[in-house]
Each structure stands twice: as structure tokens, then as C-alpha cells.
Amino acid sequence: MAKEAKLARNAKRAHMVEQYAAKRRELMAVINDGEASSDAKADAYRRLYRIPRDSSATRFVNRCQVTGRPRAYMRDFGVSRIVFRELAN
């Protein structure tokens, strides 16, 4: 079983991803816009860097629902390979 602190930190990240998703999407649209001025892009980068790092979706880790194991996670079932094998047997 994973430590409770790891599970809590990951749950906090999941909440932050939801909380800042719209703002992050808006800023990335300005940054990726080819017609935006360089001042607007610089301002968007500046505002993006003020957002917490843990609000990025790539920092969220899929974990096994039973054990909390981060590795060998099977998306279709929401569990790790070890738990999947035990449940299949």
C-alpha cells in the first residue's frame, strides 16, 4: 500500500488540475496563437508561470485504486497489473 501522504498529494494535484484547467487552456491558446503579438505572448507566459506547477495535468499520476501503486497501472481497469492478476485468478 502506498503511503497516505503520496495518495493525499496526488488527490491535491487532481483537484488543482481541475481548478486551473480553464485558465491554463486560455493562456496556452494565446501562446500558441500565431497572430498574437509578442507582448501578449510574453504576458501570457508571465501569467502562466504564476500558476502552481502541480496544476499541470502531466504532474498527476495514475495510481492503483486498491494499493496506490503508481507503476504498471492499467487504465482500462484502474488497477495495477499485480492486483489485476489477483482479481483475475
XYZ file of C-alpha atoms in Angstrom:
89
model
C 0.000 0.000 0.000
C 1.268 3.460 -0.866
C 1.898 5.976 1.884
C -1.087 8.125 2.721
C 0.954 11.259 2.052
C 1.572 10.174 -1.549
C -2.132 9.484 -2.080
C -3.102 12.796 -0.489
C -0.591 14.723 -2.595
C -1.903 13.087 -5.754
C -5.505 13.890 -4.778
C -4.474 17.504 -4.201
C -2.899 17.581 -7.655
C -6.088 16.193 -9.217
C -8.071 18.980 -7.560
C -5.604 21.635 -8.735
C -5.694 20.321 -12.310
C -9.472 20.786 -12.346
C -9.281 24.161 -10.651
C -6.780 25.728 -13.068
C -7.689 23.878 -16.296
C -9.708 26.707 -17.854
C -7.136 29.385 -17.006
C -4.268 27.233 -18.279
C -6.176 26.449 -21.504
C -6.859 30.156 -22.072
C -3.210 31.139 -21.608
C -1.950 28.310 -23.822
C -4.339 29.445 -26.571
C -2.723 32.894 -26.525
C 0.777 31.411 -26.503
C 0.044 29.063 -29.416
C -1.811 31.706 -31.446
C 0.295 32.647 -34.466
C -1.348 36.062 -34.842
C -0.878 37.171 -31.225
C 1.619 39.945 -30.573
C 4.863 39.232 -28.779
C 3.748 41.429 -25.854
C 0.560 39.396 -25.454
C 2.541 36.155 -25.563
C 5.059 37.460 -23.023
C 2.205 38.469 -20.721
C 0.588 35.043 -21.140
C 3.888 33.317 -20.285
C 4.284 35.538 -17.231
C 0.758 34.712 -16.032
C 1.272 31.007 -16.783
C 4.403 30.875 -14.636
C 2.431 32.275 -11.667
C 0.063 29.296 -11.748
C 1.142 26.465 -9.390
C 3.224 23.749 -11.047
C 1.066 20.986 -9.602
C -1.893 22.285 -11.608
C -0.329 20.828 -14.760
C -2.057 17.631 -15.907
C 1.274 15.941 -16.603
C 2.190 16.013 -12.902
C -0.860 13.949 -11.962
C -0.009 10.242 -11.568
C -2.460 7.431 -12.248
C -2.459 5.128 -9.240
C -3.993 1.739 -8.480
C -7.327 2.159 -6.703
C -6.628 -0.793 -4.416
C -2.959 -0.441 -3.471
C -1.971 3.035 -4.661
C 0.877 1.624 -6.764
C 1.960 4.165 -9.438
C 3.723 1.729 -11.764
C 2.205 -0.847 -14.106
C -1.171 0.902 -13.998
C -3.839 -0.485 -16.338
C -6.117 2.365 -17.447
C -8.964 0.167 -18.615
C -9.401 -1.333 -15.157
C -7.968 1.321 -12.818
C -5.670 -1.119 -11.028
C -2.060 -2.245 -11.231
C -1.004 -5.407 -13.034
C -0.489 -7.232 -9.744
C -3.976 -6.519 -8.451
C -5.434 -7.277 -11.879
C -3.776 -10.697 -11.861
C -5.028 -11.445 -8.353
C -8.564 -10.410 -9.269
C -8.452 -12.438 -12.491
C -7.445 -15.596 -10.642
